[in-house]
CSV table of C-alpha atoms in Angstrom, one decimal:
chain,number,residue,atom,x,y,z
A,1,MET,CA,28.6,48.0,-48.4
A,2,ALA,CA,26.7,45.0,-49.6
A,3,SER,CA,29.1,42.7,-47.8
A,4,SER,CA,28.7,44.7,-44.6
A,5,THR,CA,24.9,44.6,-44.9
A,6,THR,CA,25.0,40.9,-45.4
A,7,ALA,CA,27.3,40.5,-42.4
A,8,SER,CA,25.0,42.6,-40.3
A,9,SER,CA,22.0,40.5,-41.3
A,10,ARG,CA,23.8,37.4,-40.1
A,11,MET,CA,24.5,39.1,-36.7
A,12,GLY,CA,22.0,39.5,-33.9
A,13,GLY,CA,22.1,40.6,-30.3
A,14,LEU,CA,23.4,44.0,-29.2
A,15,GLY,CA,24.5,46.7,-31.7
A,16,LEU,CA,26.2,49.8,-30.6
A,17,GLY,CA,26.1,53.0,-32.8
A,18,ILE,CA,28.4,56.0,-32.5
A,19,GLY,CA,27.7,58.9,-34.8
A,20,GLY,CA,25.6,56.7,-36.9
A,21,ILE,CA,28.4,54.3,-37.6
A,22,GLY,CA,27.6,50.7,-36.8
A,23,LEU,CA,30.3,48.9,-34.8
A,24,GLY,CA,30.9,45.1,-34.6
A,25,LEU,CA,30.1,44.7,-30.9
A,26,LEU,CA,27.4,42.1,-31.7
A,27,VAL,CA,26.5,38.6,-30.4
A,28,PRO,CA,26.3,36.0,-33.2
A,29,ALA,CA,22.7,34.8,-33.8
A,30,ASP,CA,23.5,31.2,-33.2
A,31,ALA,CA,25.0,32.1,-29.7
A,32,ALA,CA,21.9,34.2,-28.9
A,33,ASP,CA,19.6,31.3,-29.9
A,34,GLU,CA,21.6,28.9,-27.8
A,35,ARG,CA,21.3,31.1,-24.8
A,36,ALA,CA,17.6,31.4,-25.4
A,37,ARG,CA,17.3,27.6,-25.6
A,38,GLU,CA,19.4,27.3,-22.4
A,39,MET,CA,17.1,29.7,-20.6
A,40,GLY,CA,14.1,27.7,-21.9
A,41,ARG,CA,15.6,24.5,-20.6
A,42,GLU,CA,16.3,26.1,-17.2
A,43,ALA,CA,12.7,27.3,-17.0
A,44,GLY,CA,11.4,23.9,-18.1
A,45,ALA,CA,13.6,22.2,-15.6
A,46,GLU,CA,12.4,24.5,-12.8
A,47,ALA,CA,8.8,23.7,-13.7
A,48,ALA,CA,9.6,20.0,-13.9
A,49,ARG,CA,10.9,20.1,-10.3
A,50,ALA,CA,7.8,21.8,-9.0
A,51,VAL,CA,5.5,20.3,-6.5
A,52,LEU,CA,2.5,18.9,-8.5
A,53,ARG,CA,-1.0,18.0,-7.6
A,54,LEU,CA,-2.0,14.5,-8.5
A,55,THR,CA,-5.2,12.6,-9.0
A,56,GLY,CA,-5.1,9.1,-7.5
A,57,ALA,CA,-6.8,6.0,-9.1
A,58,VAL,CA,-9.8,4.5,-7.3
A,59,GLN,CA,-10.2,0.7,-7.2
A,60,HIS,CA,-13.7,-0.7,-6.8
A,61,TYR,CA,-12.9,-4.1,-5.4
A,62,GLU,CA,-15.8,-6.1,-4.0
A,63,TRP,CA,-14.5,-6.1,-0.4
A,64,GLY,CA,-14.4,-2.3,-0.2
A,65,ARG,CA,-16.8,0.0,1.7
A,66,ARG,CA,-19.6,1.7,0.0
A,67,ARG,CA,-19.7,5.5,-0.3
A,68,ARG,CA,-22.5,5.6,2.3
A,69,ALA,CA,-22.4,2.6,4.7
A,70,ARG,CA,-25.5,1.7,6.6
A,71,GLY,CA,-25.0,2.2,10.4
A,72,GLU,CA,-21.4,3.5,10.0
A,73,GLU,CA,-19.3,6.1,8.3
A,74,GLY,CA,-18.9,5.5,4.6
A,75,SER,CA,-15.7,4.8,2.7
A,76,LEU,CA,-12.7,6.9,3.5
A,77,VAL,CA,-11.4,6.2,-0.1
A,78,ALA,CA,-14.7,7.7,-1.4
A,79,ARG,CA,-14.3,10.8,0.8
A,80,LEU,CA,-10.7,11.4,-0.3
A,81,ALA,CA,-11.5,10.8,-4.0
A,82,CYS,CA,-14.4,13.2,-3.9
A,83,GLY,CA,-12.8,15.7,-1.6
A,84,GLY,CA,-9.9,16.0,-3.9
A,85,GLY,CA,-12.1,16.9,-6.9
A,86,GLY,CA,-11.2,13.8,-8.8
A,87,GLU,CA,-13.2,11.9,-11.4
A,88,GLU,CA,-15.0,9.9,-8.7
A,89,GLU,CA,-17.0,12.9,-7.5
A,90,GLU,CA,-20.7,12.5,-8.1
A,91,GLU,CA,-22.6,15.3,-9.8
A,92,ASP,CA,-25.0,15.9,-6.9
A,93,GLY,CA,-22.2,15.5,-4.3
A,94,ASP,CA,-24.4,13.2,-2.2
A,95,GLY,CA,-25.9,9.7,-2.1
A,96,ASP,CA,-24.4,6.3,-2.8
A,97,ASP,CA,-23.7,5.1,-6.3
A,98,GLY,CA,-23.7,1.5,-5.1
A,99,ARG,CA,-20.1,0.7,-5.8
A,100,PRO,CA,-17.5,-0.3,-3.2
A,101,TYR,CA,-14.6,2.2,-2.9
A,102,ALA,CA,-11.9,-0.1,-1.8
A,103,GLU,CA,-8.5,1.4,-2.6
A,104,LEU,CA,-6.9,4.7,-3.6
A,105,TRP,CA,-3.7,4.3,-5.5
A,106,MET,CA,-1.0,6.9,-5.6
A,107,GLY,CA,2.0,6.0,-7.7
A,108,THR,CA,3.2,4.8,-11.1
A,109,HIS,CA,2.2,1.1,-11.2
A,110,PRO,CA,0.9,0.6,-14.7
A,111,SER,CA,-2.3,-1.1,-13.5
A,112,ALA,CA,-3.6,2.2,-12.1
A,113,PRO,CA,-1.1,5.1,-12.3
A,114,SER,CA,-1.8,8.5,-10.8
A,115,SER,CA,-2.2,11.4,-13.2
A,116,LEU,CA,-1.4,15.1,-13.0
A,117,ALA,CA,-4.4,17.0,-11.8
A,118,ALA,CA,-3.8,19.9,-14.2
A,119,SER,CA,-3.4,18.0,-17.4
A,120,GLY,CA,-4.5,14.4,-16.9
A,121,GLU,CA,-1.1,13.1,-18.0
A,122,SER,CA,0.0,9.9,-16.4
A,123,LEU,CA,2.6,10.5,-13.6
A,124,ARG,CA,4.5,7.5,-15.0
A,125,GLU,CA,4.7,9.1,-18.5
A,126,TRP,CA,5.5,12.5,-17.1
A,127,LEU,CA,8.5,11.2,-15.1
A,128,ALA,CA,9.8,9.4,-18.2
A,129,ARG,CA,9.4,12.5,-20.4
A,130,ARG,CA,11.0,14.9,-17.9
A,131,GLY,CA,13.9,12.7,-17.0
A,132,PRO,CA,13.8,10.7,-13.8
A,133,ALA,CA,17.3,11.5,-12.4
A,134,ALA,CA,16.4,15.1,-11.6
A,135,LEU,CA,12.9,14.3,-10.2
A,136,LEU,CA,13.6,11.1,-8.4
A,137,GLY,CA,17.2,11.7,-7.4
A,138,ARG,CA,20.2,10.1,-8.9
A,139,ALA,CA,20.5,7.3,-6.4
A,140,VAL,CA,16.8,6.3,-6.8
A,141,ALA,CA,16.9,6.6,-10.6
A,142,ALA,CA,20.0,4.5,-10.7
A,143,ARG,CA,18.5,1.8,-8.5
A,144,TRP,CA,14.9,1.7,-9.8
A,145,GLY,CA,14.9,3.4,-13.2
A,146,GLY,CA,12.2,5.8,-14.1
A,147,ASP,CA,9.5,4.5,-11.7
A,148,LEU,CA,8.7,5.4,-8.2
A,149,PRO,CA,10.0,2.4,-6.1
A,150,PHE,CA,6.9,2.6,-3.8
A,151,LEU,CA,3.2,2.4,-4.2
A,152,PHE,CA,1.1,4.5,-1.8
A,153,LYS,CA,-2.5,3.5,-1.0
A,154,VAL,CA,-5.5,4.1,1.2
A,155,LEU,CA,-7.7,1.0,2.0
A,156,SER,CA,-11.4,1.0,3.1
A,157,VAL,CA,-12.1,-2.6,4.1
A,158,ALA,CA,-15.7,-3.7,4.7
A,159,LYS,CA,-15.2,-7.5,4.5
A,160,ALA,CA,-12.3,-9.8,4.6
A,161,LEU,CA,-9.6,-9.8,1.8
A,162,SER,CA,-8.3,-13.1,0.7
A,163,ILE,CA,-6.0,-15.4,2.6
A,164,GLN,CA,-2.9,-14.3,0.6
A,165,ALA,CA,0.9,-13.8,0.5
A,166,HIS,CA,3.2,-11.7,-1.7
A,167,PRO,CA,6.1,-13.4,-3.5
A,168,ASP,CA,9.8,-12.6,-3.1
A,169,ARG,CA,11.7,-11.2,-6.1
A,170,ASP,CA,12.7,-14.6,-7.5
A,171,LEU,CA,9.2,-16.1,-7.2
A,172,ALA,CA,7.7,-12.9,-8.6
A,173,ARG,CA,9.8,-13.2,-11.7
A,174,ALA,CA,8.9,-16.8,-12.2
A,175,LEU,CA,5.2,-16.3,-11.7
A,176,HIS,CA,5.1,-13.3,-14.0
A,177,ALA,CA,6.9,-15.2,-16.7
A,178,LEU,CA,4.5,-18.2,-16.3
A,179,ARG,CA,1.2,-16.3,-15.9
A,180,PRO,CA,1.6,-12.6,-16.7
A,181,SER,CA,-2.1,-12.0,-16.9
A,182,THR,CA,-2.5,-13.1,-13.2
A,183,TYR,CA,0.9,-11.9,-11.9
A,184,ARG,CA,1.2,-8.6,-13.6
A,185,ASP,CA,4.8,-7.6,-12.8
A,186,ASP,CA,8.0,-9.2,-11.7
A,187,ASN,CA,8.6,-7.3,-8.5
A,188,HIS,CA,8.3,-8.4,-4.9
A,189,LYS,CA,5.7,-6.7,-2.6
A,190,PRO,CA,6.7,-6.1,1.0
A,191,GLU,CA,4.0,-3.8,2.5
A,192,MET,CA,3.2,-1.8,5.6
A,193,ALA,CA,-0.3,-0.8,6.8
A,194,VAL,CA,-0.7,2.2,9.2
A,195,ALA,CA,-4.2,2.1,10.8
A,196,VAL,CA,-6.3,5.2,10.4
A,197,THR,CA,-9.3,3.6,12.2
A,198,GLU,CA,-9.4,0.4,14.3
A,199,PHE,CA,-8.0,-2.1,11.8
A,200,ARG,CA,-8.2,-5.9,12.1
A,201,ALA,CA,-6.1,-8.5,10.3
A,202,LEU,CA,-4.9,-12.1,10.2
A,203,CYS,CA,-1.1,-12.2,10.0
A,204,GLY,CA,1.5,-15.0,10.3
A,205,PHE,CA,1.1,-18.4,11.9
A,206,ILE,CA,0.3,-18.9,15.6
A,207,GLY,CA,2.8,-20.3,18.0
A,208,VAL,CA,3.3,-24.0,18.7
A,209,GLN,CA,1.3,-24.0,22.0
A,210,GLU,CA,-1.7,-22.2,20.5
A,211,LEU,CA,-1.6,-24.5,17.5
A,212,LYS,CA,-1.8,-27.5,19.8
A,213,ASP,CA,-4.8,-25.9,21.5
A,214,VAL,CA,-6.5,-25.6,18.1
A,215,LEU,CA,-5.9,-29.2,17.2
A,216,ARG,CA,-7.3,-30.3,20.6
A,217,THR,CA,-10.4,-28.0,20.7
A,218,VAL,CA,-11.4,-27.6,17.0
A,219,PRO,CA,-12.4,-31.1,15.8
A,220,GLU,CA,-13.3,-29.8,12.3
A,221,VAL,CA,-9.7,-28.6,11.7
A,222,ARG,CA,-8.2,-31.7,13.2
A,223,GLU,CA,-10.3,-33.8,10.9
A,224,LEU,CA,-9.2,-32.1,7.7
A,225,VAL,CA,-5.5,-32.0,8.9
A,226,GLY,CA,-5.7,-35.8,9.5
A,227,LYS,CA,-4.7,-37.9,12.5
A,228,GLU,CA,-1.1,-38.4,11.4
A,229,GLU,CA,-0.3,-34.8,10.9
A,230,ALA,CA,-2.2,-33.7,14.0
A,231,ALA,CA,-0.2,-36.3,16.1
A,232,LYS,CA,3.1,-34.9,14.8
A,233,LEU,CA,2.2,-31.4,15.7
A,234,LEU,CA,0.9,-32.3,19.1
A,235,ALA,CA,4.1,-34.1,19.9
A,236,ALA,CA,6.3,-31.3,18.6
A,237,LYS,CA,8.5,-29.4,21.1
A,238,GLU,CA,8.4,-25.6,20.9
A,239,LEU,CA,12.2,-25.3,21.5
A,240,ASP,CA,13.5,-27.8,19.0
A,241,GLY,CA,14.9,-25.2,16.7
A,242,GLY,CA,11.6,-25.0,14.7
A,243,ILE,CA,12.8,-27.0,11.8
A,244,GLY,CA,10.6,-30.0,12.6
A,245,VAL,CA,7.7,-27.9,13.6
A,246,LYS,CA,7.8,-26.0,10.3
A,247,SER,CA,7.9,-29.1,8.3
A,248,HIS,CA,4.9,-30.6,10.2
A,249,LEU,CA,3.0,-27.2,10.0
A,250,GLN,CA,3.5,-27.0,6.3
A,251,SER,CA,2.3,-30.5,5.8
A,252,ALA,CA,-0.8,-30.0,8.0
A,253,PHE,CA,-1.7,-26.6,6.5
A,254,THR,CA,-1.3,-27.9,2.9
A,255,LYS,CA,-3.6,-30.8,3.7
A,256,LEU,CA,-6.2,-28.4,5.0
A,257,MET,CA,-6.0,-26.0,2.1
A,258,THR,CA,-6.1,-28.7,-0.5
A,259,ALA,CA,-9.0,-30.6,0.9
A,260,SER,CA,-11.9,-31.2,-1.5
A,261,GLU,CA,-14.7,-28.7,-1.7
A,262,GLU,CA,-17.2,-31.3,-0.4
A,263,THR,CA,-15.0,-32.1,2.7
A,264,VAL,CA,-14.5,-28.4,3.4
A,265,SER,CA,-18.2,-27.5,3.0
A,266,GLU,CA,-19.1,-30.3,5.5
A,267,ALA,CA,-16.5,-29.2,8.0
A,268,VAL,CA,-17.5,-25.6,7.9
A,269,SER,CA,-21.1,-26.6,8.3
A,270,LYS,CA,-20.2,-28.7,11.4
A,271,LEU,CA,-18.1,-25.9,12.8
A,272,LYS,CA,-20.9,-23.3,12.4
A,273,SER,CA,-23.5,-25.6,14.0
A,274,ARG,CA,-21.3,-26.5,16.9
A,275,LEU,CA,-20.3,-22.9,17.8
A,276,ASN,CA,-23.9,-21.6,17.5
A,277,ILE,CA,-24.9,-24.3,20.0
A,278,GLU,CA,-22.0,-23.7,22.4
A,279,SER,CA,-22.6,-19.9,22.3
A,280,LYS,CA,-25.7,-20.5,24.3
A,281,VAL,CA,-23.8,-21.9,27.2
A,282,ARG,CA,-20.4,-20.1,27.0
A,283,THR,CA,-18.8,-17.0,25.6
A,284,LEU,CA,-17.1,-17.8,22.4
A,285,THR,CA,-13.4,-16.8,22.0
A,286,LYS,CA,-12.6,-13.9,19.8
A,287,LYS,CA,-11.2,-16.2,17.1
A,288,GLU,CA,-14.4,-18.3,17.2
A,289,GLN,CA,-16.5,-15.2,16.8
A,290,LEU,CA,-14.3,-14.2,13.9
A,291,VAL,CA,-14.7,-17.5,12.0
A,292,LEU,CA,-18.4,-17.2,12.4
A,293,SER,CA,-18.3,-13.7,10.8
A,294,LEU,CA,-16.1,-15.0,8.0
A,295,GLU,CA,-18.5,-17.9,7.4
A,296,MET,CA,-21.3,-15.3,6.8
A,297,GLN,CA,-19.1,-13.5,4.3
A,298,PHE,CA,-17.7,-16.6,2.6
A,299,PRO,CA,-19.9,-19.7,3.2
A,300,GLU,CA,-18.3,-23.1,2.8
A,301,ASP,CA,-14.8,-21.5,2.2
A,302,VAL,CA,-11.6,-23.1,3.4
A,303,GLY,CA,-10.4,-19.7,4.6
A,304,VAL,CA,-12.9,-20.0,7.5
A,305,LEU,CA,-11.0,-22.9,8.8
A,306,SER,CA,-7.6,-21.7,8.0
A,307,ALA,CA,-8.2,-18.6,10.1
A,308,PHE,CA,-7.5,-20.8,13.2
A,309,PHE,CA,-3.9,-21.1,12.0
A,310,PHE,CA,-3.2,-17.3,11.9
A,311,ASN,CA,-2.5,-14.6,14.5
A,312,TYR,CA,-5.5,-12.3,15.0
A,313,VAL,CA,-4.2,-8.7,15.1
A,314,LYS,CA,-6.1,-5.5,16.0
A,315,LEU,CA,-4.4,-2.2,15.4
A,316,ASN,CA,-5.4,1.0,17.0
A,317,PRO,CA,-5.2,4.3,14.9
A,318,GLY,CA,-1.5,5.2,14.5
A,319,GLU,CA,-0.2,1.6,14.9
A,320,ALA,CA,1.3,-0.2,11.9
A,321,LEU,CA,1.9,-3.7,10.7
A,322,TYR,CA,4.7,-4.7,8.4
A,323,ILE,CA,4.3,-7.8,6.2
A,324,GLY,CA,7.3,-9.3,4.4
A,325,ALA,CA,7.5,-11.6,1.4
A,326,ASN,CA,6.0,-15.0,1.7
A,327,GLU,CA,4.1,-14.3,4.9
A,328,PRO,CA,0.3,-15.2,5.0
A,329,HIS,CA,-2.2,-12.5,5.9
A,330,ALA,CA,-5.7,-11.3,5.3
A,331,TYR,CA,-7.0,-7.8,6.1
A,332,LEU,CA,-10.4,-8.1,7.8
A,333,SER,CA,-11.9,-4.7,8.5
A,334,GLY,CA,-11.1,-1.0,9.0
A,335,GLU,CA,-9.2,1.7,7.1
A,336,CYS,CA,-5.5,2.2,6.7
A,337,VAL,CA,-2.8,3.9,4.8
A,338,GLU,CA,-0.7,1.3,3.0
A,339,CYS,CA,2.7,1.5,1.4
A,340,MET,CA,4.6,-1.2,-0.5
A,341,ALA,CA,7.2,-1.9,-3.2
A,342,THR,CA,5.7,-1.0,-6.6
A,343,SER,CA,3.9,-4.3,-7.3
A,344,ASP,CA,0.4,-5.9,-7.6
A,345,ASN,CA,1.5,-9.5,-7.1
A,346,VAL,CA,-0.9,-11.4,-4.8
A,347,VAL,CA,-1.1,-15.2,-4.4
A,348,ARG,CA,-4.5,-16.1,-3.0
A,349,ALA,CA,-5.9,-19.3,-1.5
A,350,GLY,CA,-9.2,-18.5,0.3
A,351,LEU,CA,-11.8,-16.0,1.3
A,352,THR,CA,-12.1,-14.7,-2.3
A,353,PRO,CA,-14.0,-15.1,-5.5
A,354,LYS,CA,-10.8,-14.4,-7.4
A,355,TYR,CA,-8.3,-16.9,-8.8
A,356,LYS,CA,-6.8,-19.2,-6.1
A,357,ASP,CA,-3.3,-20.5,-6.5
A,358,VAL,CA,-3.4,-22.9,-3.5
A,359,GLN,CA,-0.3,-25.0,-4.3
A,360,THR,CA,1.9,-22.0,-4.9
A,361,LEU,CA,0.8,-20.3,-1.7
A,362,CYS,CA,1.4,-23.5,0.4
A,363,SER,CA,4.8,-24.0,-1.1
A,364,MET,CA,6.0,-20.4,-0.8
A,365,LEU,CA,5.2,-19.5,2.8
A,366,THR,CA,8.0,-19.2,5.4
A,367,TYR,CA,5.9,-21.0,8.1
A,368,LYS,CA,7.5,-18.8,10.8
A,369,GLN,CA,5.5,-18.9,14.1
A,370,ASN,CA,5.5,-15.7,15.9
A,371,PHE,CA,3.1,-12.8,16.7
A,372,PRO,CA,3.9,-9.9,14.4
A,373,GLU,CA,5.5,-6.8,15.7
A,374,ILE,CA,3.2,-3.8,16.1
A,375,LEU,CA,5.0,-0.6,14.9
A,376,ARG,CA,4.2,2.6,16.7
A,377,GLY,CA,6.5,4.9,14.8
A,378,ASP,CA,9.3,7.2,16.0
A,379,PRO,CA,8.9,10.9,16.5
A,380,ILE,CA,11.3,12.7,14.1
A,381,GLN,CA,10.1,16.3,15.0
A,382,ALA,CA,7.2,18.0,16.6
A,383,HIS,CA,3.9,16.7,15.0
A,384,VAL,CA,5.6,14.1,12.8
A,385,THR,CA,5.9,10.3,13.4
A,386,ARG,CA,7.9,8.1,11.0
A,387,TYR,CA,7.3,4.4,10.3
A,388,THR,CA,10.4,2.7,9.0
A,389,PRO,CA,10.1,-0.9,7.7
A,390,PRO,CA,13.0,-3.2,6.8
A,391,SER,CA,12.4,-2.7,3.1
A,392,GLU,CA,14.5,-0.1,1.3
A,393,GLU,CA,11.7,1.0,-1.1
A,394,PHE,CA,9.5,2.9,1.3
A,395,GLU,CA,8.8,4.6,4.6
A,396,VAL,CA,5.7,6.6,5.8
A,397,ASP,CA,5.5,9.8,7.9
A,398,ARG,CA,2.3,10.8,9.7
A,399,CYS,CA,1.8,14.5,10.4
A,400,LEU,CA,-0.8,15.7,12.9
A,401,LEU,CA,-0.8,19.5,12.7
A,402,PRO,CA,-3.1,21.6,15.0
A,403,GLN,CA,-4.7,24.7,13.7
A,404,GLY,CA,-2.2,27.6,13.4
A,405,GLU,CA,0.9,25.3,13.7
A,406,SER,CA,3.4,24.6,11.0
A,407,VAL,CA,6.1,22.1,10.2
A,408,THR,CA,9.0,22.0,7.7
A,409,MET,CA,9.8,18.7,6.0
A,410,SER,CA,13.5,18.8,5.1
A,411,PRO,CA,14.7,18.0,1.6
A,412,VAL,CA,15.4,14.3,1.0
A,413,PRO,CA,17.4,12.7,-1.9
A,414,GLY,CA,14.3,10.9,-3.2
A,415,PRO,CA,10.7,11.6,-4.3
A,416,SER,CA,7.7,11.8,-2.0
A,417,ILE,CA,3.9,11.7,-2.2
A,418,PHE,CA,1.9,13.7,0.3
A,419,LEU,CA,-1.8,13.0,1.1
A,420,VAL,CA,-4.1,15.3,3.1
A,421,MET,CA,-6.4,13.0,5.1
A,422,THR,CA,-8.3,15.5,7.2
A,423,GLY,CA,-8.3,19.2,7.8
A,424,GLU,CA,-7.0,21.9,5.6
A,425,GLY,CA,-4.0,24.2,5.3
A,426,GLU,CA,-1.2,25.1,2.9
A,427,ILE,CA,1.7,23.3,1.4
A,428,ARG,CA,4.5,25.6,0.3
A,429,ALA,CA,7.7,24.9,-1.6
A,430,ASP,CA,10.2,27.0,-3.6
A,431,SER,CA,8.6,25.6,-6.8
A,432,MET,CA,4.8,25.5,-6.7
A,433,LEU,CA,2.6,25.7,-9.8
A,434,ASP,CA,-0.4,27.0,-7.8
A,435,GLU,CA,-1.2,28.7,-4.5
A,436,GLY,CA,-0.6,25.5,-2.5
A,437,LYS,CA,-3.9,25.3,-0.7
A,438,ALA,CA,-4.4,21.9,0.7
A,439,LYS,CA,-7.7,20.2,1.7
A,440,VAL,CA,-9.1,16.7,2.3
A,441,GLY,CA,-8.1,14.3,-0.5
A,442,ASP,CA,-5.4,16.5,-2.0
A,443,VAL,CA,-2.4,14.5,-3.3
A,444,PHE,CA,1.0,16.1,-4.1
A,445,PHE,CA,4.1,14.8,-5.8
A,446,VAL,CA,7.3,16.3,-4.3
A,447,PRO,CA,10.5,15.8,-6.3
A,448,ALA,CA,13.8,14.9,-4.7
A,449,HIS,CA,15.7,17.7,-2.9
A,450,THR,CA,12.6,19.8,-2.2
A,451,GLU,CA,11.9,21.4,1.1
A,452,VAL,CA,8.2,21.5,2.0
A,453,ARG,CA,6.5,23.7,4.5
A,454,ILE,CA,3.1,22.7,5.8
A,455,PHE,CA,0.7,25.1,7.6
A,456,GLY,CA,-2.5,24.0,9.4
A,457,SER,CA,-5.2,26.5,9.0
A,458,GLY,CA,-8.0,24.5,10.7
A,459,PRO,CA,-10.6,24.2,12.0
A,460,GLY,CA,-9.4,21.0,13.7
A,461,CYS,CA,-6.3,19.1,13.1
A,462,MET,CA,-4.7,18.7,9.7
A,463,GLN,CA,-3.7,15.0,9.3
A,464,LEU,CA,-1.3,14.4,6.5
A,465,TYR,CA,0.7,11.4,5.3
A,466,ARG,CA,3.9,11.3,3.4
A,467,ALA,CA,5.3,8.2,1.5
A,468,GLY,CA,8.9,8.2,0.4
A,469,VAL,CA,12.0,6.1,-0.2
A,470,ASN,CA,13.3,4.5,3.1
A,471,SER,CA,15.8,6.9,4.6
A,472,ARG,CA,18.2,4.0,5.3
A,473,PHE,CA,18.6,3.6,1.5
A,474,PHE,CA,20.5,6.9,1.4
A,475,SER,CA,22.7,6.3,4.5
């Protein structure tokens, strides 16, 4: 009997008794424990695949809009950060704390990773701990490891950002190895901006004919470029294959950007004086008006003069601009949703108090001369427009959902981040850790292979943006 008792004590699970006699229809304890562990893993995996609320990270760059802007609506970034109940919400819920609210980051970049709203844990760490393959999808995890391949942002621009470009992969690796404190990662940074309000930017070099007009009519630029380089560009033919023009353009632009501070200061002063005088007898061109406003923001800066070399672009709400590697640009004003490869690499050369790497910028640019394509998106279903750039890392959906309407976002093989820009409603999925109510500023992480249903409950239109891996990556 002692041996039977010992055996019974080592057995667990289900015991059947007939007439008080114990029978051996029992499940071993180790099997029961393993089943319990398996059920725990399944429950944990289900929780891990749930749609999660995130808190984005606010960046207070000097060029950003204030919380309350005199004479105009305050920063969209501030409204989103506060509407979402994040750490940026002021105790009294009103007033201006004096800081610029420039960018809202949603992603896993180590400079400013998003966090789980419920626990405060970094999304980057949470993905690593839970296992990226199930959450990001096998193809995404195999290609990009445990990080989101895209970084999702909102920008509120009050004054010009720097004359800048983003390096391609090879240059990014070299710059990161050389100066890791300045170039903080080794990834490239193609990006796309979707205008939320009217959005203005400089992007890419102007065409040959317009460049010739600049050299003829802007003596301050012609002086810094030099007679020899100006003559070469003025003699260039637009249809010569572009090779000669690119070489002359690079030489002339480099001479301008590397001119001494004294020479630049004198040229900008002459330009300002001349345009102010001429404005009394003629209407200044839009580019001339722009350079005067840039001079007010950045006196004596070479970026004021270099603006003449770039296309002046104005986006209406819903229009988008894609900027590839090694292309010069500068955002000027307005608010946008921005998506890019997960990187923070920026090479700057003007219109900024930050570090300028002029030689690197002048040597890295493509010197293509064409007006950038304005993207208007493609309707993929009722209420949803998709913006698909050439880069495999990202795409953006814009959803405008009237009160009482709904839309279903089909499962995709990669992760997504959703942002509620305006309005309110509900976000529903098979795995939700809360009731799914959605209001201005709410940010959600949606794992791969998750269907999401969105309901607009008004008043007004619910405006929502989704960032995800480019659909072409999976085809």
